[in-house]
mmCIF file of C-alpha atoms in Angstrom:
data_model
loop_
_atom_site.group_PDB
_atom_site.id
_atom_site.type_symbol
_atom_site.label_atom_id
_atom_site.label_comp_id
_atom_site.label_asym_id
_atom_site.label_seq_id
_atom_site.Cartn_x
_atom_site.Cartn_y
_atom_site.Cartn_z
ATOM 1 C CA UNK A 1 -12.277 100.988 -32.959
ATOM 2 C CA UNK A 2 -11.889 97.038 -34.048
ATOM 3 C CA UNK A 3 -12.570 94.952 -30.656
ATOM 4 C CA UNK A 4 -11.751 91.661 -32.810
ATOM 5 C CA UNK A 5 -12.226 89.583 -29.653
ATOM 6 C CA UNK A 6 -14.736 89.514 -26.575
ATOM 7 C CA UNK A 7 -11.729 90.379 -24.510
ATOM 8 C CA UNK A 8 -9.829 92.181 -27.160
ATOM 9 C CA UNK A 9 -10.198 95.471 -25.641
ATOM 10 C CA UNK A 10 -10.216 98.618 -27.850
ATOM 11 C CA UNK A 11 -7.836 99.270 -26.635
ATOM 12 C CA UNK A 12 -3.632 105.861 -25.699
ATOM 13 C CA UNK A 13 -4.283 111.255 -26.439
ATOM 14 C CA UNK A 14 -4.514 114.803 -27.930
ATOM 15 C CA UNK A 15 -3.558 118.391 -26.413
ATOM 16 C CA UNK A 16 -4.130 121.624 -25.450
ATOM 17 C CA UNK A 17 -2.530 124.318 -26.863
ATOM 18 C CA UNK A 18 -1.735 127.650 -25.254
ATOM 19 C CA UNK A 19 -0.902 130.630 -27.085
ATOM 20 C CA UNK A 20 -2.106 134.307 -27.534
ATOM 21 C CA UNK A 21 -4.426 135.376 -29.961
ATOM 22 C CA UNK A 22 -2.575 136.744 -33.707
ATOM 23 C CA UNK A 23 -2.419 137.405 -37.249
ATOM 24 C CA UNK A 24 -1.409 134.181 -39.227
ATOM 25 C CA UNK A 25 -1.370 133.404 -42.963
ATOM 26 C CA UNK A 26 -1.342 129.777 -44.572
ATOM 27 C CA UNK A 27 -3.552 127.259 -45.521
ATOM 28 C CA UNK A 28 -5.317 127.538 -41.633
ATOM 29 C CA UNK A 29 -6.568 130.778 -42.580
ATOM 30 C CA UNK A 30 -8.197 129.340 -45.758
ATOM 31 C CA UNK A 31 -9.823 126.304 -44.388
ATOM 32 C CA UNK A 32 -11.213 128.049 -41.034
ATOM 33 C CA UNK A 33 -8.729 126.007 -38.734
ATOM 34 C CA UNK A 34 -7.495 129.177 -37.032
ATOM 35 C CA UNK A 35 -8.271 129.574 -33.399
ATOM 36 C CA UNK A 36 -6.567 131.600 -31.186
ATOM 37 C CA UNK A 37 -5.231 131.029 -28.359
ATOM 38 C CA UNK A 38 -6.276 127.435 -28.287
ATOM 39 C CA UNK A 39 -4.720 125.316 -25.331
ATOM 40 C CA UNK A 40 -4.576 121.512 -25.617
ATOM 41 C CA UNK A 41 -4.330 120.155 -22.408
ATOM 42 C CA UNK A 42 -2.600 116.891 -21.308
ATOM 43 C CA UNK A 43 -3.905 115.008 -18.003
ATOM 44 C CA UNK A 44 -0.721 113.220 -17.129
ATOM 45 C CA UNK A 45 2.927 113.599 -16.585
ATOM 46 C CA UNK A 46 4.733 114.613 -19.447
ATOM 47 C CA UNK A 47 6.852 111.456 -21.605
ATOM 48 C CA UNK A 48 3.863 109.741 -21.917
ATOM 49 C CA UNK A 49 1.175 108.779 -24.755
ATOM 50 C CA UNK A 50 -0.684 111.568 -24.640
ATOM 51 C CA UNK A 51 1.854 113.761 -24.241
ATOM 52 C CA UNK A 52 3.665 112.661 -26.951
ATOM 53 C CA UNK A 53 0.456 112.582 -28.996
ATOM 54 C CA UNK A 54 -0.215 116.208 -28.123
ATOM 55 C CA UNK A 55 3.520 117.458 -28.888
ATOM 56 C CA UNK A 56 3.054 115.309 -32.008
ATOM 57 C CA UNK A 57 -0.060 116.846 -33.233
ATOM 58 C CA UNK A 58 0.697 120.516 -32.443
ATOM 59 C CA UNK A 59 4.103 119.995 -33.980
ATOM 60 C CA UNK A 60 2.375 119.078 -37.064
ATOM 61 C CA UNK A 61 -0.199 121.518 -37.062
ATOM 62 C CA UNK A 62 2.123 124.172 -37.362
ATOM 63 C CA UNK A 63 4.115 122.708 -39.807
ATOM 64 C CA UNK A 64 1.310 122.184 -42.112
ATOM 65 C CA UNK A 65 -0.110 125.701 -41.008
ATOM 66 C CA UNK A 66 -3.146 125.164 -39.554
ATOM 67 C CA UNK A 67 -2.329 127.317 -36.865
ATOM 68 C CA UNK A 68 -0.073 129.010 -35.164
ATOM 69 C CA UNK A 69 1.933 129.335 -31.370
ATOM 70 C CA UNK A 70 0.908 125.806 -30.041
ATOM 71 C CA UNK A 71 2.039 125.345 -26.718
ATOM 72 C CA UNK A 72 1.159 122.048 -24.867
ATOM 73 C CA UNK A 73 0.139 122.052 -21.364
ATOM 74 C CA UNK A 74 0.316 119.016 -18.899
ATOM 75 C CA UNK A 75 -2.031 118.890 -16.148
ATOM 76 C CA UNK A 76 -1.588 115.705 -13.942
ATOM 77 C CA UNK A 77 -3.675 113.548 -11.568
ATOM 78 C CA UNK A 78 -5.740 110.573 -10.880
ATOM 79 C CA UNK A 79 -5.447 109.363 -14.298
ATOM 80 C CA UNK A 80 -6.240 111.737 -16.370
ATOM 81 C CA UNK A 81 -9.832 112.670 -14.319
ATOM 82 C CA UNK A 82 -8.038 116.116 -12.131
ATOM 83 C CA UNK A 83 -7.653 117.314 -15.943
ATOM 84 C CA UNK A 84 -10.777 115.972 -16.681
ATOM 85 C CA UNK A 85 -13.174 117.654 -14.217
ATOM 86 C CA UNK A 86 -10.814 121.244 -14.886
ATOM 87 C CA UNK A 87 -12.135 120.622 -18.542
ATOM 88 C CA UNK A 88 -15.457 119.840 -17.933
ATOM 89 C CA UNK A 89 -15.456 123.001 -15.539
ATOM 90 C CA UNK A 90 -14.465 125.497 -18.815
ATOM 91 C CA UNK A 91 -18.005 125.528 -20.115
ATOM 92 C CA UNK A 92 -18.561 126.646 -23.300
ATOM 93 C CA UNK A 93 -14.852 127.264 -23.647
ATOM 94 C CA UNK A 94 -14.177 126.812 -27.392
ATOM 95 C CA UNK A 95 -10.285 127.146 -26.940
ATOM 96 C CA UNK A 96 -9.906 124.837 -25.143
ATOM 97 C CA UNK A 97 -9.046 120.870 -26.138
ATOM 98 C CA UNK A 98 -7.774 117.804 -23.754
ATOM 99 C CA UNK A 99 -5.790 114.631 -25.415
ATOM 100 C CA UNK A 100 -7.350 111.669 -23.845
ATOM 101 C CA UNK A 101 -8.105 107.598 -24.024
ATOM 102 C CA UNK A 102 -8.492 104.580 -22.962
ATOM 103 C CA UNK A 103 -7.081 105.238 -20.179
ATOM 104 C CA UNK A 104 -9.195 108.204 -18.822
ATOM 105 C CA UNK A 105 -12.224 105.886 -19.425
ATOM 106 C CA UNK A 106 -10.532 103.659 -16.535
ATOM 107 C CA UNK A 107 -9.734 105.982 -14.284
ATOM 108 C CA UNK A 108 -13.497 107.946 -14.560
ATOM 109 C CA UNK A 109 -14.132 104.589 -12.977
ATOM 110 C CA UNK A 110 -11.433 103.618 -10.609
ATOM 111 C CA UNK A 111 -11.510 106.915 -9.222
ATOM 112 C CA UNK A 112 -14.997 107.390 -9.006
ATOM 113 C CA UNK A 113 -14.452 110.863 -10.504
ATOM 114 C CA UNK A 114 -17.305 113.477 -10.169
ATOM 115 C CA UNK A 115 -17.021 114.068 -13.369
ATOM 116 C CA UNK A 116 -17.106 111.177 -16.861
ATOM 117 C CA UNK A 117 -16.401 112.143 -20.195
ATOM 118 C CA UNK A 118 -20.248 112.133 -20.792
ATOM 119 C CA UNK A 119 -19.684 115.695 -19.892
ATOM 120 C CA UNK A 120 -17.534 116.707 -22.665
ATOM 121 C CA UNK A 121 -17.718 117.298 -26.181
ATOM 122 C CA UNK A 122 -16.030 114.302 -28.205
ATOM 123 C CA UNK A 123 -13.884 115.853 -31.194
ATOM 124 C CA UNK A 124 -12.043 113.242 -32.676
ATOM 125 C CA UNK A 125 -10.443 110.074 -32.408
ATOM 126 C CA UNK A 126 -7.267 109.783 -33.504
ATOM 127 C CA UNK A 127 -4.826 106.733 -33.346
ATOM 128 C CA UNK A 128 -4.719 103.066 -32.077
ATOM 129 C CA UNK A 129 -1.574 101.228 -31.267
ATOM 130 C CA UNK A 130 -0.611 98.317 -29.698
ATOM 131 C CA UNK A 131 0.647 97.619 -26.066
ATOM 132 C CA UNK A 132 4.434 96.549 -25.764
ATOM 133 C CA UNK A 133 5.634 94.070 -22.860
ATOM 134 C CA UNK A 134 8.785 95.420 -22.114
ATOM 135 C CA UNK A 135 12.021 94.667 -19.687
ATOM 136 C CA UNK A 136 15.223 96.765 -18.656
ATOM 137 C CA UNK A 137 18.033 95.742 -20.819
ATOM 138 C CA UNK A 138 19.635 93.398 -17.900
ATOM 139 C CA UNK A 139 16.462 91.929 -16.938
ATOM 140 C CA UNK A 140 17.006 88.275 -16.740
ATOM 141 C CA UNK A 141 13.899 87.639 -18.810
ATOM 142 C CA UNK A 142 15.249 86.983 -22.403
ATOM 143 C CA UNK A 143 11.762 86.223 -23.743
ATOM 144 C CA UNK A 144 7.993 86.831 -23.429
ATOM 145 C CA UNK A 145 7.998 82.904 -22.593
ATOM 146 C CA UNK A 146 10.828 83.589 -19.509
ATOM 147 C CA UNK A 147 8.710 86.436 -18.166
ATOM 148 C CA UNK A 148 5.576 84.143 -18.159
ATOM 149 C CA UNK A 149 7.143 80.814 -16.329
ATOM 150 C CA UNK A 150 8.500 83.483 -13.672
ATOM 151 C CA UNK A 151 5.246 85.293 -13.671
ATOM 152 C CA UNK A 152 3.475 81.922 -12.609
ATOM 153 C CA UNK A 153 5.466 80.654 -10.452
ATOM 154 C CA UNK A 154 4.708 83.334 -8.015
ATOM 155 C CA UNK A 155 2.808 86.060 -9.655
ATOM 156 C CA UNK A 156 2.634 88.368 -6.538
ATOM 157 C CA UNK A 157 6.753 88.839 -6.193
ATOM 158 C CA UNK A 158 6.653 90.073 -9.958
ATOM 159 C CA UNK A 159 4.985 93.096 -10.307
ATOM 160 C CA UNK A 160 4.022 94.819 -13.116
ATOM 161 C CA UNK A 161 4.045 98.407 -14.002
ATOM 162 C CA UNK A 162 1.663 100.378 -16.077
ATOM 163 C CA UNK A 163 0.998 104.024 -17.114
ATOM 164 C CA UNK A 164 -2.556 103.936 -16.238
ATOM 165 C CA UNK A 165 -5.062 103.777 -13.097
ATOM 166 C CA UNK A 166 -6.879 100.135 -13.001
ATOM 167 C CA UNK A 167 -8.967 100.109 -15.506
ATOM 168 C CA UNK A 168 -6.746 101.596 -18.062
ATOM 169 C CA UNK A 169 -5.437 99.946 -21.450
ATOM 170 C CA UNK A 170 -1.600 99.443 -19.212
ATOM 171 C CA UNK A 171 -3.595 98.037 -16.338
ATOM 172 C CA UNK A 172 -6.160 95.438 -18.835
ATOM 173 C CA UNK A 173 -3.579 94.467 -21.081
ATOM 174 C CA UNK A 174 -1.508 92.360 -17.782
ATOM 175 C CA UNK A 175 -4.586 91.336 -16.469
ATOM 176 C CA UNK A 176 -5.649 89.761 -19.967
ATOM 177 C CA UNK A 177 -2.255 88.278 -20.089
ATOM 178 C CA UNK A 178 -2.204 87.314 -17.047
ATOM 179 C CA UNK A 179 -5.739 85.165 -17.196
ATOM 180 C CA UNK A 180 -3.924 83.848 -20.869
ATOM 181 C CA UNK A 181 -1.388 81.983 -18.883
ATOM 182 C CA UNK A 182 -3.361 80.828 -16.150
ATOM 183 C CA UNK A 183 -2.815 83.628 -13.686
ATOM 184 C CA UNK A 184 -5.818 84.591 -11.842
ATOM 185 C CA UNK A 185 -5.827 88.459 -12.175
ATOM 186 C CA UNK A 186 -6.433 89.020 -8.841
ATOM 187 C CA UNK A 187 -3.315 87.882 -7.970
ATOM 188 C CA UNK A 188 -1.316 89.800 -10.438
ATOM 189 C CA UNK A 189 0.772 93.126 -8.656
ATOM 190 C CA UNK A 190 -0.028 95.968 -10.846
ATOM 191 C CA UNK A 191 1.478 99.056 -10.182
ATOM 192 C CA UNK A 192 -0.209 102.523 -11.727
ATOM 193 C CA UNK A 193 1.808 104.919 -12.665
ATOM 194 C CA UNK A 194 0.810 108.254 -13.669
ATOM 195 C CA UNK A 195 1.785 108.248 -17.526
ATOM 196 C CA UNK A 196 4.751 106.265 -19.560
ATOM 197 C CA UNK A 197 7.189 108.809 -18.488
ATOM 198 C CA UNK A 198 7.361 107.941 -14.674
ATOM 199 C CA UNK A 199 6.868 104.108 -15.756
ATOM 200 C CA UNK A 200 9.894 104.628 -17.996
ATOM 201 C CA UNK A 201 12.202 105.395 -14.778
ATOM 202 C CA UNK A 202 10.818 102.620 -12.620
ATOM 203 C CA UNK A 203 11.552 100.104 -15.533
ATOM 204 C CA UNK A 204 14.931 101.071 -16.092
ATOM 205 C CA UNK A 205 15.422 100.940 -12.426
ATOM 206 C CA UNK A 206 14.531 97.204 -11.895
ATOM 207 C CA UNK A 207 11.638 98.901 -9.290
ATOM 208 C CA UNK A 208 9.092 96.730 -11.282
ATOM 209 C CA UNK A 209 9.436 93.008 -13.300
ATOM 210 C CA UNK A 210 8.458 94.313 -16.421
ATOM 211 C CA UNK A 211 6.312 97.378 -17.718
ATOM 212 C CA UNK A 212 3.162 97.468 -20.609
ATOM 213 C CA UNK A 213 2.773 100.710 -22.002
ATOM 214 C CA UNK A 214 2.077 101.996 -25.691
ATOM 215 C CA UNK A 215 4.758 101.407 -28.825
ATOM 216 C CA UNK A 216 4.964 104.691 -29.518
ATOM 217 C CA UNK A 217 6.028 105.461 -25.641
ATOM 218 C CA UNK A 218 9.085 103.346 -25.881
ATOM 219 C CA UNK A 219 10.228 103.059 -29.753
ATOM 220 C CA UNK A 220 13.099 104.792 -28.918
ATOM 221 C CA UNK A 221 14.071 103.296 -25.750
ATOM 222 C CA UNK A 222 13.360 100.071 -27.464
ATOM 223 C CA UNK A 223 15.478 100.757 -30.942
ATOM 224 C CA UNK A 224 18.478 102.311 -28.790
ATOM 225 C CA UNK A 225 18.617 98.744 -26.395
ATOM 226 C CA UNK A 226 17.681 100.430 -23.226
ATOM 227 C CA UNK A 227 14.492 98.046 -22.924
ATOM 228 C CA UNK A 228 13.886 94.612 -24.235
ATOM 229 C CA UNK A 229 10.856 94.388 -26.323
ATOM 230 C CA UNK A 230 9.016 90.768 -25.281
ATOM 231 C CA UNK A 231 5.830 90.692 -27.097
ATOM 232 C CA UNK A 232 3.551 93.208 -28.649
ATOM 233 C CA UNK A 233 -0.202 92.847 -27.375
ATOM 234 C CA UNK A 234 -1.910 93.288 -30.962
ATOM 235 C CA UNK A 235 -2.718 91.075 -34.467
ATOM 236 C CA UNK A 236 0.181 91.760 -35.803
ATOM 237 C CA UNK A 237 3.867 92.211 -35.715
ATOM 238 C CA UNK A 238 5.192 95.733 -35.052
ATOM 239 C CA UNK A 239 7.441 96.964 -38.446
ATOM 240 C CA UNK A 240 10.760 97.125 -37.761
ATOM 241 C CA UNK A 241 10.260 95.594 -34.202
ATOM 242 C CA UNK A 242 11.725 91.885 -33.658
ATOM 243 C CA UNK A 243 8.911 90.410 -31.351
ATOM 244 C CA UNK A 244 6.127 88.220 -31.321
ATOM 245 C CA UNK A 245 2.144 88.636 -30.457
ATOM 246 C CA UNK A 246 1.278 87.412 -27.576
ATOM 247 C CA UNK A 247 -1.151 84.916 -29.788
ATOM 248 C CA UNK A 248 2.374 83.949 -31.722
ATOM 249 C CA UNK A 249 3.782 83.004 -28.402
ATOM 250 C CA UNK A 250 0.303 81.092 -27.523
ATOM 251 C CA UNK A 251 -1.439 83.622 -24.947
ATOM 252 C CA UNK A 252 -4.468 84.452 -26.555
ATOM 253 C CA UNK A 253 -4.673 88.203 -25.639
ATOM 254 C CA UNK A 254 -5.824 90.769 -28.712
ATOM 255 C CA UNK A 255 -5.418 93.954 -27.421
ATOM 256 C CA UNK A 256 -5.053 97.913 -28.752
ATOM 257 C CA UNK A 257 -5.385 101.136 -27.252
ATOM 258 C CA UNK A 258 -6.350 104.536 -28.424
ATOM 259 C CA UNK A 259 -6.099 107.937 -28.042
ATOM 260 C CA UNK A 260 -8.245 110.657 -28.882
ATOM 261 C CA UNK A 261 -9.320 114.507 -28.275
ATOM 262 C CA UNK A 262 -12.780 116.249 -26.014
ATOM 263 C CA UNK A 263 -13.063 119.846 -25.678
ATOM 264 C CA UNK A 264 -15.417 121.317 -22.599
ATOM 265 C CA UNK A 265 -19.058 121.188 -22.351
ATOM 266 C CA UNK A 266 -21.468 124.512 -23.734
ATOM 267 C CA UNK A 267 -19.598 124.550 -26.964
ATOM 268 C CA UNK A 268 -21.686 126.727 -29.756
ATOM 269 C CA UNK A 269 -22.005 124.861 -32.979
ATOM 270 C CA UNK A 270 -19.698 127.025 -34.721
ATOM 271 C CA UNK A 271 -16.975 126.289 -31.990
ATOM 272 C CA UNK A 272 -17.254 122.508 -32.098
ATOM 273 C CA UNK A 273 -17.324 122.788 -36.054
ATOM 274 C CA UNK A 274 -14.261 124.454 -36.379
ATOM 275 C CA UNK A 275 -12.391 121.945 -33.491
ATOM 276 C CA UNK A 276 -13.284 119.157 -35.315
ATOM 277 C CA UNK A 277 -12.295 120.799 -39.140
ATOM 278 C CA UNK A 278 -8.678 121.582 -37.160
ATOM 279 C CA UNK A 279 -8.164 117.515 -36.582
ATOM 280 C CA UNK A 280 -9.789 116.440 -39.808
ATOM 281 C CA UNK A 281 -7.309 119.014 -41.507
ATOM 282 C CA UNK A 282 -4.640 117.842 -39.582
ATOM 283 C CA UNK A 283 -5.701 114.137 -40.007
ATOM 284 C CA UNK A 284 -5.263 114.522 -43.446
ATOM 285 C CA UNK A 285 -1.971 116.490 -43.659
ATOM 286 C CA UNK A 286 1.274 115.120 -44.884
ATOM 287 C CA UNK A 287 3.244 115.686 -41.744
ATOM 288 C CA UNK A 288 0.286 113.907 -39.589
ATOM 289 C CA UNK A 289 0.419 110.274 -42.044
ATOM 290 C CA UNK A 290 4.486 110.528 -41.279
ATOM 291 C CA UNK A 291 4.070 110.560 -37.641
ATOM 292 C CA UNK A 292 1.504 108.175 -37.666
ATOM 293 C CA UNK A 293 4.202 105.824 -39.784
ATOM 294 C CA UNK A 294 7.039 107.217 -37.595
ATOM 295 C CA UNK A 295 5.522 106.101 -34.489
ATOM 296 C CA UNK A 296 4.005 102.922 -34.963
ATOM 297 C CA UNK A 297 0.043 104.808 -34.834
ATOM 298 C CA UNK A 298 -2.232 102.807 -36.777
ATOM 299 C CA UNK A 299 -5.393 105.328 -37.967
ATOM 300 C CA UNK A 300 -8.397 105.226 -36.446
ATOM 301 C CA UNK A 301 -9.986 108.731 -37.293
ATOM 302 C CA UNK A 302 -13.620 109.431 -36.029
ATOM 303 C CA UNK A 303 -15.345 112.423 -35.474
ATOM 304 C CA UNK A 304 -18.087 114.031 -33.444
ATOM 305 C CA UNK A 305 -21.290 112.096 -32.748
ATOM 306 C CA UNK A 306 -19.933 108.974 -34.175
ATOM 307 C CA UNK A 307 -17.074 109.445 -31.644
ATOM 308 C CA UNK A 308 -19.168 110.085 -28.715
ATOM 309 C CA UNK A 309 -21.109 106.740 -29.566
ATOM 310 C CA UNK A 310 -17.621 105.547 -29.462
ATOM 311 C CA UNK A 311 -16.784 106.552 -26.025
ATOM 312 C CA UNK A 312 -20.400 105.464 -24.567
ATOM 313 C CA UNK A 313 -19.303 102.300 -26.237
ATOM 314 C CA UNK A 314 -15.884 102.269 -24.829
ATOM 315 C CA UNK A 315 -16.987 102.917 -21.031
ATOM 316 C CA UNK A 316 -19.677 100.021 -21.015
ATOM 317 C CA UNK A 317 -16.695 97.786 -22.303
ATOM 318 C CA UNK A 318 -14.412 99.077 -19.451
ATOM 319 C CA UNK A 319 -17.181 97.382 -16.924
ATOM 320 C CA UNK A 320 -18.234 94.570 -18.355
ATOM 321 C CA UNK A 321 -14.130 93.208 -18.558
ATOM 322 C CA UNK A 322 -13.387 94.280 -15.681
ATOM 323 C CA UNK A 323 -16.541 92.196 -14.253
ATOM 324 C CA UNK A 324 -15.045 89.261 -16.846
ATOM 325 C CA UNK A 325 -11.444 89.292 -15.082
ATOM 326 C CA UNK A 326 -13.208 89.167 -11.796
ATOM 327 C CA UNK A 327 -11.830 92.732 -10.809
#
């Protein structure tokens, strides 16, 4: 993961797949991807990253026939960590995979779950996107520059909505905003929602000022007018999006998220071997580089140990902003 500033935070989710064992041909069968009865779990509400992550990938893996009956699961709660600790309670289950990100590492500590992801096996890493700072279509906040004046005038009667527990990449992306503009973050109303999906309703509703959740949550929303795209949170311009950085519109937030894949602890080498040959096939299928184009992903692909440095990485970071922001 690039963290191209000290507060530029790395910044979103994989599967489980349920179906029963069977006889499959294609190129899975050839290049040892087969497994089943594999279930990719998702730990929030369905509509949001990692749910659309996990539909995306097992969609994909079929189609390039890597294997076979993928069914995606959702298993809610506390930010990803209730399908975190049922995870890290499968030991030794090799059929078993949970989408995750940034946004798990958050809630581990928000939560204070029993359970981190120091008790999993890290598979692969797959995307990183940027944050959008979005508005229903009749919000009265034309531009990112509108929302901020409001914002500061009286930060507390504008809240913000994310899909993630404090701590999260829809939770630090505000905050870093919010400290950009001269907004202490302690005075900034965040409220978590579980996943993109139940945000989705609330901003559409007018229940919350404006929302910050993931491009590829709300590309469709956003290219059918039902939410006003203010700024993206990232280096660069979104393709085929019409809005500035934040750092165009002189907040000096650099900010991505990610999302990635664990599997349970106990795992045999054989078993993690043949998870992690699944995602590297599917990384480098046809129909995975489309949906990566298709929904604004940009490709961050890491595997095993170098992943799990990742992740150690990743929660240290999670502390030491949050400390920085004051929270």
């Amino acid at each position: 993961m690039r963290l191209r500033t000290p507060l530029a935070l790395f910044g979103a989710a994989v599967l489980v797949l349920a179906g029963p064992p069977l006889l499959t041909t294609g190129s899975g069968a050839e290049t040892g991807t087969q497994i089943p009865g594999l279930r990719f779990m998702v730990p929030n509400t369905p509509g949001g990253g990692y749910d659309i992550t996990a539909r995306t990938a097992a969609k994909n893996a079929e189609d390039a026939g890597l294997t076979h009956n993928v069914e995606v699961f959702n298993l809610p709660g506390a930010g990803g960590t209730v399908g975190l600790s049922r995870l890290v309670s499968e030991h030794g289950n090799g059929r078993l995979a949970m989408s995750m990100g940034l946004g798990v590492v958050g809630a581990v500590h928000s939560n204070h779950a029993p359970r981190t992801l120091a008790d999993a096996t890290p598979i692969a890493r797959l995307t990183e996107e940027q944050d959008v700072v979005v508005v229903a279509k009749d919000s009265p906040y034309k531009t990112i520059d509108d929302l901020i004046g409001a914002w500061k005038d009286d930060p507390g009667k504008l809240p913000v909505g994310g899909g993630s527990s404090p701590g999260g990449p829809d939770h630090l992306a505000p905050m870093l905003m919010a400290r950009a503009a001269g907004i202490s973050p302690k005075q900034v109303n965040y409220v978590p929602f579980d996943g993109g999906g139940e945000l989705l309703a609330s901003i559409l509703g007018n229940k919350v000022a404006f929302g910050v959740s993931g491009v590829g949550e709300y590309l469709d929303q956003i290219k059918a007018g039902e939410l006003r795209l203010l700024a993206v949170t990232g280096p660069e311009r979104v393709d085929g999006l019409d809005a500035p950085t934040l750092r165009e519109a002189g907040y000096d937030v650099n900010f991505t998220n990610w999302r990635g894949v664990v599997a349970p602890p106990g795992l045999s080498d054989a078993e993690r071997t043949k998870l992690i040959r699944l995602f590297e096939e599917l990384h480098d299928s046809p129909e995975w580089q489309k949906s990566l184009r298709q929904n604004g992903w940009d490709d961050a692909f890491l595997t095993g140990g170098k992943f799990g440095a990742f992740l150690d990485a990743q929660d240290k970071r999670v502390v030491s902003v949050l400390k920085e922001l004051g929270l």
